[in-house]
Coordinates of C-alpha atoms (C1' of nucleotides) in Angstrom, one line a residue:
Chain A
M12 CA 0.0 0.0 0.0
L13 CA 2.7 2.4 0.9
N14 CA 5.3 3.0 -1.6
E15 CA 9.0 3.4 -0.8
F16 CA 9.1 7.2 -1.2
R17 CA 6.4 7.6 1.4
M18 CA 8.2 5.3 3.8
Q19 CA 11.4 7.3 3.6
L20 CA 9.8 10.5 4.8
P21 CA 10.8 11.5 8.5
I22 CA 7.2 11.4 9.5
F23 CA 6.9 7.7 8.6
Q24 CA 8.5 6.5 11.9
F25 CA 5.7 8.2 13.8
R26 CA 2.9 6.6 11.9
E27 CA 1.7 4.2 14.6
K28 CA 2.3 6.6 17.4
I29 CA 0.3 9.4 15.8
I30 CA -2.6 7.1 14.8
K31 CA -2.7 5.9 18.4
S32 CA -2.6 9.5 19.7
I33 CA -5.5 10.5 17.4
R34 CA -7.4 7.5 18.8
D35 CA -6.7 8.5 22.4
N36 CA -7.1 12.3 22.2
Q37 CA -9.6 14.7 20.7
V38 CA -7.1 17.3 19.9
I39 CA -3.4 16.6 19.0
I40 CA -0.5 18.9 17.9
I41 CA 2.0 17.8 15.3
A42 CA 5.0 20.2 14.9
G43 CA 7.6 19.8 12.2
E44 CA 9.6 21.9 9.8
T45 CA 8.8 21.9 6.0
G46 CA 10.0 18.7 4.4
C47 CA 9.1 16.3 7.1
G48 CA 6.1 15.2 5.2
K49 CA 3.3 15.9 7.8
T50 CA 0.9 17.7 5.4
T51 CA 0.7 15.0 2.7
Q52 CA 1.2 11.9 4.9
I53 CA -1.0 12.5 8.1
P54 CA -4.3 12.7 6.1
Q55 CA -3.4 9.6 4.3
Y56 CA -2.4 7.6 7.4
I57 CA -5.8 8.5 9.0
Y58 CA -7.6 7.4 5.8
E59 CA -5.6 4.2 5.5
N60 CA -6.3 3.4 9.1
D61 CA -10.0 4.1 8.8
P62 CA -11.3 4.4 5.2
G63 CA -14.7 5.7 6.4
V64 CA -13.6 9.0 7.7
K65 CA -13.9 12.4 6.0
I66 CA -11.0 14.6 6.5
A67 CA -10.5 18.3 5.9
V68 CA -7.1 19.9 5.7
T69 CA -6.8 23.7 5.7
Q70 CA -4.1 25.8 4.1
P71 CA -3.5 29.6 4.3
R72 CA -3.1 29.8 0.5
R73 CA -5.1 28.4 -2.4
V74 CA -2.1 27.3 -4.5
A75 CA -0.9 25.2 -1.6
A76 CA -4.3 23.5 -1.3
M77 CA -4.4 22.7 -5.0
T78 CA -0.9 21.4 -5.3
L79 CA -1.1 19.3 -2.0
A80 CA -4.3 17.6 -3.2
E81 CA -2.5 16.9 -6.5
R82 CA 0.5 15.4 -4.8
C83 CA -1.5 13.2 -2.5
S84 CA -3.8 11.9 -5.4
L85 CA -0.6 11.0 -7.2
E86 CA 0.7 9.1 -4.2
K87 CA -2.5 7.2 -3.8
Q88 CA -2.8 6.8 -7.6
T89 CA -6.3 8.2 -7.8
K90 CA -7.8 10.8 -10.0
L91 CA -7.7 14.3 -8.5
G92 CA -11.2 15.1 -7.2
Q93 CA -12.2 11.5 -6.5
L94 CA -10.8 10.1 -3.3
I95 CA -8.7 13.3 -2.7
G96 CA -9.8 16.7 -3.8
Y97 CA -9.5 20.5 -3.0
N98 CA -11.9 23.3 -2.6
V99 CA -10.8 26.9 -3.1
R100 CA -12.6 30.0 -4.4
F101 CA -13.7 29.7 -8.0
D102 CA -12.6 26.1 -8.2
D103 CA -14.3 23.2 -6.4
C104 CA -12.5 20.0 -7.3
T105 CA -14.3 17.5 -5.0
S106 CA -17.1 14.9 -5.6
K107 CA -19.3 12.7 -3.4
D108 CA -16.5 10.2 -3.1
T109 CA -14.0 12.7 -1.7
Q110 CA -12.6 11.6 1.6
I111 CA -9.7 14.0 2.0
T112 CA -10.4 17.6 1.1
F113 CA -7.6 20.3 1.0
L114 CA -9.2 23.7 1.3
T115 CA -8.2 27.3 2.2
D116 CA -9.0 28.3 5.8
G117 CA -11.3 30.9 4.4
M118 CA -13.3 28.3 2.8
L119 CA -13.7 26.3 6.0
I120 CA -15.0 29.4 7.7
R121 CA -17.7 29.7 5.0
E122 CA -18.6 26.1 5.6
F123 CA -19.0 27.0 9.3
I124 CA -21.6 29.7 8.3
I125 CA -23.6 27.1 6.5
D126 CA -23.3 24.3 9.1
Q127 CA -22.1 25.3 12.5
Q128 CA -21.4 21.7 13.5
L129 CA -19.4 21.0 10.4
K130 CA -21.0 17.5 10.4
R131 CA -19.6 16.5 6.9
Y132 CA -16.1 16.1 8.4
D133 CA -14.8 13.6 11.1
V134 CA -11.3 15.0 11.3
I135 CA -10.2 18.5 10.7
I136 CA -6.6 19.5 10.2
I137 CA -5.4 23.1 10.6
D138 CA -2.0 23.3 8.8
E139 CA 0.5 26.1 9.1
A140 CA -1.1 27.3 12.3
H141 CA 2.1 29.1 13.2
E142 CA 1.5 31.6 10.5
R143 CA -1.3 33.0 12.7
T144 CA -3.6 34.3 10.0
V145 CA -6.9 35.8 11.2
Q146 CA -8.6 32.8 9.6
S147 CA -6.6 30.1 11.2
D148 CA -6.9 31.8 14.6
L149 CA -10.6 32.0 14.3
L150 CA -10.9 28.4 13.1
L151 CA -9.0 27.3 16.2
G152 CA -11.4 29.2 18.4
L153 CA -14.5 27.7 16.5
L154 CA -13.0 24.2 16.7
K155 CA -12.2 24.5 20.4
N156 CA -15.9 25.2 21.0
L157 CA -17.1 22.6 18.6
C158 CA -15.1 19.9 20.3
R159 CA -17.3 20.3 23.5
K160 CA -20.4 19.8 21.3
R161 CA -19.1 17.0 19.0
K162 CA -17.2 14.5 21.2
Q163 CA -16.3 12.3 18.2
L164 CA -14.7 15.1 16.2
K165 CA -10.9 15.0 15.9
V166 CA -8.8 18.2 15.5
I167 CA -5.3 18.2 14.6
L168 CA -3.1 21.3 14.6
M169 CA 0.0 21.3 12.5
S170 CA 2.6 24.0 12.7
A171 CA 6.3 24.7 12.5
T172 CA 8.2 24.1 15.7
M173 CA 7.4 27.4 17.4
Q174 CA 5.0 28.5 20.0
I175 CA 4.0 24.9 20.6
E176 CA 3.3 25.5 24.3
K177 CA 1.0 28.4 23.5
F178 CA -1.1 26.3 21.2
A179 CA -1.1 23.4 23.6
N180 CA -2.2 25.5 26.5
Y181 CA -4.9 27.1 24.4
L182 CA -6.2 23.9 23.1
E183 CA -5.9 22.1 26.5
T184 CA -4.0 19.2 25.1
E185 CA -0.9 17.3 26.0
A186 CA -0.7 15.2 22.9
I187 CA 2.2 16.9 21.1
H188 CA 4.4 15.2 18.5
I189 CA 7.5 16.9 17.2
I190 CA 9.0 15.6 13.9
E191 CA 12.6 16.3 13.0
A192 CA 13.1 17.1 9.3
R193 CA 16.2 16.4 7.2
T194 CA 17.2 19.8 6.0
H195 CA 20.5 21.0 5.0
T196 CA 22.5 23.3 7.3
V197 CA 22.7 27.0 6.5
D198 CA 25.7 28.9 7.6
V199 CA 24.7 32.4 8.7
Y200 CA 26.9 35.5 8.5
N201 CA 26.1 38.9 9.9
V202 CA 27.8 42.1 8.7
P203 CA 30.2 43.4 11.4
I204 CA 28.9 47.0 11.2
R205 CA 25.4 47.9 10.0
Q206 CA 25.4 50.1 6.8
Q207 CA 23.2 53.1 6.7
D208 CA 21.7 52.3 3.3
Y209 CA 20.7 48.7 2.9
V210 CA 20.3 49.2 -0.9
E211 CA 23.8 49.9 -1.2
S212 CA 24.8 47.2 1.3
M213 CA 22.7 44.8 -0.6
V214 CA 24.4 45.5 -3.9
N215 CA 27.9 45.2 -2.4
T216 CA 27.1 41.9 -0.7
I217 CA 25.6 40.4 -3.9
L218 CA 28.5 41.4 -6.0
Q219 CA 31.2 40.2 -3.4
L220 CA 29.3 36.9 -3.1
H221 CA 29.1 36.6 -6.9
F222 CA 32.8 37.1 -7.5
T223 CA 34.2 35.0 -4.6
Q224 CA 31.7 32.1 -3.9
P225 CA 31.2 28.9 -5.9
E226 CA 28.2 28.4 -8.2
G227 CA 24.6 28.6 -6.9
D228 CA 21.7 31.1 -7.3
I229 CA 21.1 34.0 -5.0
L230 CA 17.8 35.0 -3.4
A231 CA 17.9 38.5 -1.9
F232 CA 15.0 39.7 0.4
L233 CA 14.0 43.3 0.0
T234 CA 11.0 45.2 1.1
G235 CA 9.1 46.4 -2.1
Q236 CA 9.1 47.4 -5.7
E237 CA 11.1 50.6 -5.2
D238 CA 14.1 49.1 -3.5
I239 CA 14.0 46.0 -5.7
E240 CA 14.2 48.3 -8.8
D241 CA 16.9 50.4 -7.2
V242 CA 19.1 47.3 -6.5
K243 CA 18.5 45.9 -10.0
E244 CA 19.6 49.1 -11.7
I245 CA 22.7 49.6 -9.6
L246 CA 23.7 45.9 -10.0
I247 CA 23.3 46.1 -13.8
E248 CA 25.4 49.3 -13.9
R249 CA 28.2 47.9 -11.7
M250 CA 28.3 44.7 -13.7
K251 CA 28.7 46.7 -16.9
I252 CA 31.8 48.5 -15.6
S253 CA 33.2 45.6 -13.8
T254 CA 36.4 44.0 -15.2
Q255 CA 35.4 40.6 -14.1
E256 CA 34.1 38.2 -16.7
K257 CA 31.5 36.3 -14.6
Q258 CA 28.0 37.4 -15.6
L259 CA 25.0 37.8 -13.4
D260 CA 21.3 37.5 -14.3
V261 CA 19.1 39.8 -12.3
K262 CA 15.5 38.9 -11.9
M263 CA 12.7 40.5 -9.8
L264 CA 9.8 38.9 -7.9
Y265 CA 7.0 40.8 -6.2
S266 CA 3.3 40.4 -6.5
A267 CA 2.5 43.6 -8.3
L268 CA 4.6 42.2 -11.1
P269 CA 2.5 40.8 -13.9
P270 CA 2.6 36.9 -13.8
E271 CA 4.3 36.6 -17.1
V272 CA 7.2 38.8 -15.7
Q273 CA 7.2 36.8 -12.5
L274 CA 7.8 33.6 -14.4
E275 CA 11.3 34.8 -15.5
A276 CA 12.5 34.5 -11.9
F277 CA 11.9 30.7 -12.1
Q278 CA 13.6 30.1 -15.4
K279 CA 17.0 28.4 -15.3
S280 CA 19.7 30.8 -16.3
V281 CA 23.0 30.2 -18.0
H282 CA 24.9 32.4 -15.7
R283 CA 24.4 32.8 -12.0
K284 CA 20.9 34.1 -11.1
V285 CA 20.1 36.6 -8.4
V286 CA 16.3 37.0 -7.6
L287 CA 15.4 40.2 -5.9
A288 CA 12.2 39.5 -4.0
T289 CA 9.8 40.7 -1.3
N290 CA 8.6 38.4 1.4
I291 CA 6.5 36.7 -1.3
A292 CA 9.6 34.3 -1.5
E293 CA 9.3 33.6 2.3
T294 CA 6.4 31.3 2.3
S295 CA 4.2 31.6 -0.7
I296 CA 6.7 30.9 -3.5
T297 CA 9.7 28.6 -3.6
I298 CA 12.5 28.9 -6.2
D299 CA 14.6 25.9 -6.9
G300 CA 18.4 26.1 -7.0
I301 CA 18.9 28.7 -4.3
V302 CA 22.1 28.4 -2.4
Y303 CA 22.7 31.9 -1.1
V304 CA 20.3 34.1 0.7
V305 CA 20.8 37.8 1.4
D306 CA 18.4 39.3 4.0
C307 CA 18.1 43.1 4.4
G308 CA 16.3 42.6 7.7
Y309 CA 13.3 44.6 7.0
V310 CA 9.7 43.9 5.9
K311 CA 6.7 46.1 5.1
I312 CA 3.8 45.4 7.5
R313 CA 0.3 46.5 7.3
S314 CA -1.2 47.4 10.6
F315 CA -4.4 49.1 11.7
Q316 CA -4.0 52.1 14.0
I317 CA -7.1 51.8 16.3
G318 CA -7.3 55.3 17.7
K319 CA -6.7 57.0 14.3
A320 CA -8.7 54.4 12.4
I321 CA -6.1 54.4 9.6
D322 CA -4.1 51.6 8.1
T323 CA -0.3 51.8 7.9
L324 CA 2.0 50.2 5.6
L325 CA 5.5 50.8 7.1
L326 CA 8.9 49.4 7.2
A327 CA 9.6 47.2 10.3
P328 CA 12.6 44.9 11.4
V329 CA 11.8 41.3 10.7
S330 CA 11.2 38.9 13.6
K331 CA 13.7 36.2 14.5
A332 CA 11.3 33.6 13.2
Q333 CA 11.1 35.5 10.0
A334 CA 14.9 35.7 9.7
E335 CA 15.2 32.0 10.2
Q336 CA 12.6 31.4 7.6
R337 CA 14.5 33.6 5.2
A338 CA 17.8 31.8 5.9
G339 CA 16.1 28.4 5.6
R340 CA 15.4 29.2 1.9
A341 CA 19.1 28.5 1.2
G342 CA 19.1 25.0 2.5
R343 CA 16.4 23.3 0.5
Q344 CA 18.8 21.8 -2.2
R345 CA 22.1 21.5 -0.4
Q346 CA 24.2 23.2 2.3
G347 CA 23.6 27.0 1.9
Q348 CA 24.8 30.3 3.1
C349 CA 22.7 33.3 4.4
Y350 CA 24.2 36.8 4.6
R351 CA 22.3 39.2 6.9
L352 CA 22.8 42.9 6.4
Y353 CA 22.6 43.6 10.1
T354 CA 24.8 42.8 13.1
Q355 CA 24.5 39.9 15.4
Q356 CA 23.6 42.3 18.1
T357 CA 20.7 43.6 16.1
Y358 CA 19.5 40.1 15.5
E359 CA 19.6 39.4 19.3
R360 CA 17.3 42.3 19.9
L361 CA 14.7 41.4 17.2
A362 CA 11.2 40.3 18.4
K363 CA 10.8 36.5 18.5
Y364 CA 7.6 36.5 16.5
M365 CA 5.7 39.0 14.4
L366 CA 2.5 40.3 16.1
P367 CA -0.3 38.0 14.9
E368 CA -2.6 39.4 12.2
I369 CA -5.6 39.3 14.4
L370 CA -4.0 41.9 16.8
R371 CA -3.2 44.3 14.0
V372 CA -6.1 44.5 11.5
N373 CA -9.5 45.9 11.3
L374 CA -12.0 43.2 12.2
L375 CA -15.2 44.4 10.8
S376 CA -15.7 41.5 8.4
V377 CA -14.4 38.9 10.8
I378 CA -17.0 40.1 13.4
L379 CA -19.8 39.9 10.8
Q380 CA -18.6 36.4 10.1
M381 CA -18.5 35.4 13.7
K382 CA -22.0 36.7 14.2
A383 CA -23.2 34.7 11.1
I384 CA -21.7 31.6 12.6
G385 CA -23.9 32.2 15.6
I386 CA -21.4 33.4 18.2
Q387 CA -23.6 35.3 20.7
N388 CA -20.9 37.5 22.4
V389 CA -18.0 38.1 20.2
L390 CA -16.3 40.3 22.8
T391 CA -15.8 37.3 25.1
F392 CA -15.1 34.7 22.5
D393 CA -12.1 32.6 23.4
L394 CA -9.4 33.4 20.8
I395 CA -5.8 32.4 21.3
D396 CA -5.0 36.2 21.3
R397 CA -7.8 38.6 22.1
P398 CA -8.2 41.6 20.0
D399 CA -8.6 45.0 21.5
M400 CA -12.1 45.2 23.1
E401 CA -12.7 48.7 22.1
L402 CA -12.0 48.1 18.5
M403 CA -14.4 45.1 18.5
L404 CA -17.1 47.2 20.1
A405 CA -16.5 50.1 17.5
N406 CA -16.9 47.3 14.8
L407 CA -20.1 46.1 16.4
N408 CA -21.5 49.5 16.4
Q409 CA -20.6 50.1 12.7
L410 CA -22.4 46.8 11.9
V411 CA -25.4 48.2 13.6
K412 CA -25.2 51.4 11.5
L413 CA -24.9 49.2 8.4
K414 CA -28.1 47.3 9.7
A415 CA -26.2 44.1 9.7
L416 CA -27.0 43.8 13.4
D417 CA -29.9 45.2 15.4
S418 CA -29.4 47.4 18.5
E419 CA -28.8 44.3 20.6
F420 CA -26.1 43.0 18.3
N421 CA -28.3 40.2 16.9
L422 CA -27.7 39.3 13.3
T423 CA -30.5 40.7 10.9
E424 CA -31.7 39.2 7.7
H425 CA -29.7 42.0 5.8
G426 CA -26.6 41.0 7.9
K427 CA -27.1 37.4 6.9
N428 CA -27.2 38.4 3.3
M429 CA -24.2 40.6 3.7
S430 CA -22.2 37.7 5.4
S431 CA -22.9 35.6 2.4
L432 CA -20.9 37.8 0.1
P433 CA -17.1 37.6 -0.2
L434 CA -16.7 41.4 0.4
E435 CA -16.0 43.9 3.1
P436 CA -19.2 44.6 4.9
Q437 CA -19.5 48.2 3.5
F438 CA -19.3 46.8 0.0
S439 CA -21.8 44.0 0.7
H440 CA -24.2 46.6 2.0
F441 CA -23.5 48.9 -1.0
L442 CA -24.1 46.0 -3.5
I443 CA -27.4 44.8 -2.0
K444 CA -28.6 48.4 -1.8
A445 CA -27.5 49.2 -5.3
Y446 CA -29.5 46.2 -6.6
E447 CA -32.5 47.5 -4.8
C448 CA -32.1 50.9 -6.5
G449 CA -31.6 49.4 -9.9
I450 CA -28.0 50.3 -10.5
Y451 CA -26.7 46.8 -10.3
D452 CA -24.5 46.6 -13.4
L453 CA -22.6 49.8 -12.5
A454 CA -22.3 48.6 -8.9
L455 CA -21.2 45.2 -9.8
N456 CA -18.6 46.3 -12.2
S457 CA -17.2 48.8 -9.8
I458 CA -17.0 46.4 -6.8
S459 CA -15.4 43.7 -8.9
V460 CA -12.5 45.9 -10.0
L461 CA -12.1 47.3 -6.5
Q462 CA -11.6 43.8 -5.2
V463 CA -8.4 43.2 -7.4
E464 CA -5.1 44.7 -6.7
N465 CA -2.5 45.9 -9.2
L466 CA -4.8 47.0 -11.9
F467 CA -2.1 49.1 -13.5
Y468 CA 1.5 48.1 -14.2
F469 CA 4.0 50.8 -14.8
Q470 CA 7.6 50.0 -15.6
R471 CA 10.1 52.5 -14.3
G472 CA 10.4 55.2 -16.9
A473 CA 7.3 54.2 -18.7
K474 CA 6.3 56.7 -21.4
E475 CA 2.6 56.7 -20.8
S476 CA 1.8 58.6 -17.6
L477 CA -0.9 57.4 -15.3
S478 CA -3.0 60.5 -15.4
K479 CA -3.1 60.4 -19.2
I480 CA -4.5 56.8 -19.0
L481 CA -6.9 57.6 -16.2
G482 CA -8.1 60.6 -18.2
K483 CA -9.2 58.2 -21.0
F484 CA -11.6 56.3 -18.7
K485 CA -12.6 59.0 -16.1
I486 CA -16.2 59.3 -15.1
A487 CA -17.9 61.8 -12.8
N488 CA -14.9 62.6 -10.6
S489 CA -15.1 59.1 -9.2
D490 CA -12.5 56.3 -9.0
H491 CA -15.3 53.9 -8.2
L492 CA -17.1 54.7 -11.5
T493 CA -13.8 55.1 -13.5
K494 CA -12.9 51.6 -12.5
A495 CA -16.3 50.3 -13.4
N496 CA -15.8 51.9 -16.8
I497 CA -12.4 50.3 -17.2
L498 CA -13.9 46.9 -16.8
R499 CA -16.8 47.7 -19.2
K500 CA -14.4 48.9 -21.9
Y501 CA -12.3 45.8 -21.2
E502 CA -15.2 43.5 -21.6
E503 CA -16.3 45.2 -24.9
T504 CA -12.9 45.1 -26.5
Q505 CA -12.2 42.3 -28.9
N506 CA -8.3 42.3 -28.6
K507 CA -8.1 42.4 -24.8
K508 CA -4.3 41.9 -24.7
S509 CA -3.4 44.8 -26.8
F510 CA -6.0 47.0 -25.0
C511 CA -4.2 46.2 -21.8
K512 CA -0.7 46.9 -23.2
E513 CA -1.9 50.2 -24.6
N514 CA -3.3 51.3 -21.3
C515 CA -0.7 49.8 -19.0
L516 CA -3.4 47.5 -17.5
N517 CA -2.8 44.1 -16.1
H518 CA -4.5 41.5 -18.1
K519 CA -4.6 38.8 -15.5
T520 CA -5.9 41.2 -12.9
L521 CA -8.8 42.2 -15.2
Q522 CA -9.5 38.5 -15.8
K523 CA -9.7 38.0 -12.1
A524 CA -12.1 40.9 -11.8
I525 CA -14.4 39.1 -14.3
S526 CA -14.4 36.0 -12.2
V527 CA -15.1 38.0 -9.1
K528 CA -18.0 39.7 -11.0
Q529 CA -19.5 36.4 -12.0
Q530 CA -19.3 35.0 -8.6
L531 CA -20.9 38.1 -7.0
K532 CA -23.7 38.0 -9.6
D533 CA -24.4 34.3 -8.7
Y534 CA -24.4 35.1 -5.0
M535 CA -26.7 38.1 -5.6
K536 CA -29.2 35.8 -7.4
R537 CA -29.9 34.2 -4.1
I538 CA -30.4 37.5 -2.2
T539 CA -32.6 39.5 -4.6
K540 CA -34.5 39.0 -7.8
K541 CA -34.3 42.7 -9.0
E542 CA -32.4 43.2 -12.2
F543 CA -33.7 46.2 -13.9
E544 CA -30.9 48.7 -14.7
K545 CA -30.5 52.3 -15.1
E546 CA -27.4 54.5 -15.7
D547 CA -27.6 56.9 -12.8
Y548 CA -24.3 58.2 -11.4
D549 CA -25.9 60.4 -8.9
K550 CA -27.8 57.5 -7.4
F551 CA -24.7 55.4 -7.4
K552 CA -22.9 58.1 -5.5
Q553 CA -25.7 58.4 -3.1
V554 CA -25.8 54.8 -2.3
L555 CA -22.0 54.5 -2.1
S556 CA -21.9 57.5 0.2
E557 CA -24.3 55.9 2.6
A558 CA -22.4 52.6 2.6
L559 CA -19.1 54.5 3.2
M560 CA -20.7 56.5 6.0
F561 CA -17.6 56.3 8.2
K562 CA -15.4 57.3 5.3
H563 CA -16.1 60.9 4.4
A564 CA -13.7 63.8 4.2
V565 CA -13.8 67.5 3.6
Y566 CA -11.2 69.6 2.0
S567 CA -9.5 72.1 4.3
P568 CA -7.9 74.9 2.3
S569 CA -5.8 76.1 5.2
D570 CA -4.2 72.8 5.6
Q571 CA -4.2 72.0 1.8
A572 CA -5.4 68.5 2.7
Y573 CA -8.4 66.5 3.6
K574 CA -9.8 66.3 7.0
L575 CA -11.4 62.9 7.8
K576 CA -14.9 63.2 9.3
S577 CA -14.3 60.3 11.7
T578 CA -11.1 61.4 13.4
N579 CA -10.1 64.8 12.1
Q580 CA -6.9 63.3 10.8
L581 CA -5.3 65.0 7.8
A582 CA -4.9 63.1 4.5
Y583 CA -4.0 63.5 0.8
I584 CA -5.6 62.1 -2.3
H585 CA -3.5 59.2 -3.7
P586 CA -1.6 59.8 -6.9
E587 CA -3.4 56.9 -8.5
S588 CA -6.7 58.7 -8.2
V589 CA -8.6 60.6 -10.9
L590 CA -9.0 63.3 -8.4
F591 CA -5.3 63.6 -7.7
N592 CA -4.3 67.4 -7.8
Q593 CA -8.0 68.3 -7.9
K594 CA -9.6 69.7 -4.8
P595 CA -13.2 68.8 -4.7
K596 CA -14.9 69.9 -1.4
Y597 CA -16.5 66.6 -0.3
V598 CA -15.2 63.2 -0.9
I599 CA -15.7 59.6 0.1
Y600 CA -12.9 57.0 0.1
N601 CA -12.4 53.3 0.5
E602 CA -9.2 53.3 2.4
V603 CA -6.9 55.6 4.3
I604 CA -3.3 54.5 4.4
L605 CA -0.1 55.8 5.7
T606 CA 2.9 55.1 3.5
K607 CA 5.0 58.1 2.7
K608 CA 2.1 60.3 3.5
V609 CA -1.5 59.6 4.7
Y610 CA -3.3 58.8 1.5
L611 CA -6.9 58.3 0.6
R612 CA -7.3 55.5 -1.9
D613 CA -10.2 55.1 -4.4
V614 CA -11.9 58.4 -3.9
T615 CA -15.2 59.8 -5.2
E616 CA -16.5 63.4 -5.1
I617 CA -19.9 63.9 -3.6
D618 CA -22.1 67.0 -3.4
E619 CA -22.5 67.1 0.3
L620 CA -21.9 65.1 3.5
Chain B
dG253 C1' 4.3 66.1 -9.3
dA254 C1' 4.4 61.4 -7.2
dG255 C1' 3.4 55.9 -5.5
dC256 C1' 2.7 50.8 -5.4
dA257 C1' 4.3 44.1 1.7
dC258 C1' 1.5 39.5 1.4
dT259 C1' -2.7 36.3 1.6
dG260 C1' -8.1 35.0 1.4
dC261 C1' -13.7 34.4 0.7

DNA sequence: GAGCACTGC
């Protein structure tokens, strides 16, 4: 039954022990580094031991769920979607025969909304729990509760070997298994003195490495598009004037890069390759052949400032766990090396772990989900880390104003409908109201494009300017309507690829917007029957303004900036807005975010507040 | 004149 490959995995020696542990305990923890085989093998062991059980395995990312299902199917020599399948957004590859389902944790939360007992599964495995996403934290809370109601249910938490005691205490279990993986060692070097400018330091380190060390590709961790482009330019320049013969291929990798350009970073290169990447290469993406890692020591982190009610996207030092994760990327093939552009002393002072997501994001949609799952008092719900009470209370009150909850915080019919849509509550509210007012096509197009990121792609020094392109599509002083217009024009155009090229648009992004639109349309069919349509921009703005009632701002001439109605904070219109450099008196916005300045993103002019 | 970490439903 078990082929030789499977028997060689480190986890195999633990097979009997783990099966027994699952029999004896309701909740068990399995910790092991990547490569020990826990994710692919444990579900199969459970199935082989008791072929009647239905198993769910969650993953933070959709690609992981899909590839893992494929791998396991191959090992069991079954067709994908039969015995073993996956279920991710836009792609359900399961059947009535499916016993092992790999799914994203967001998907399992949606299943909780439909069936609060999750009766279709006998065993639930939460994988990569150490990543501490909002979804996996919430799932752990829900499963902890569910274990009291369903005594036969088995829950398995899988994670890297960190914070195990914390998970064990929280889940009240002593059944812990630690699996050693066979990974190659990575030699870590720190710079003796920290350089002021990590871009310069990065370039020097890469070149020195290139000219002195034996063959093997390099992965460099930077923080964003800007420093990646800087390093690339300088590297290419220095290589040109270098007297050394050895060539170096410079590739980039970050999520705003169109997928076809990202692919270049994976191709085998004749010369040594250096991939300049964001933390996308930390967990989401693996590049083969990496022997050297260079780590700048920083990462951009998005956090929600509770008092000011603004998001920030700022540079922060990495955590120790993150630095280890980055270094580990050098040891996947053979023994590797990691160069850190910071001192040993700086390393010692780093935080052990990054603050979990649930403690640093706005929780409006999570709280609506919790209410939809039937949690009476979300303020006292037992999560592994409790979010700020005042933030949750503020979120509850916002949901009351959006009529998702009544004054006693009970879920309304409208709230139930809102929670069924894969959108932020404001947008769910907007879409439902827009349907009722007969502006559904405009609203659907607008919301669909607003869901996707990186609509435009500008290479450094691109001829076409953003304002010129925006000018072509601009409608009614509104980013929301302008984006709806872009999607319409895209759909009407025959040659979509050249349309995108002309307008610096991202083809894959618009394709995704179309999938989103179709999905929203399908969901909306279950909520309302209304489908008459009129083209009324004023009505659109009126409904949007009501949905974004906490996101109004007024221009203050003395400050030359916008004053947010909610907090009196000053902010500027983002350069990617059609209203950039214009000064309409009243605006509504989707998001306020601090990067280099406090910016309002996706802005629409309105007549009055 | 000036900007764009990463996931997920």
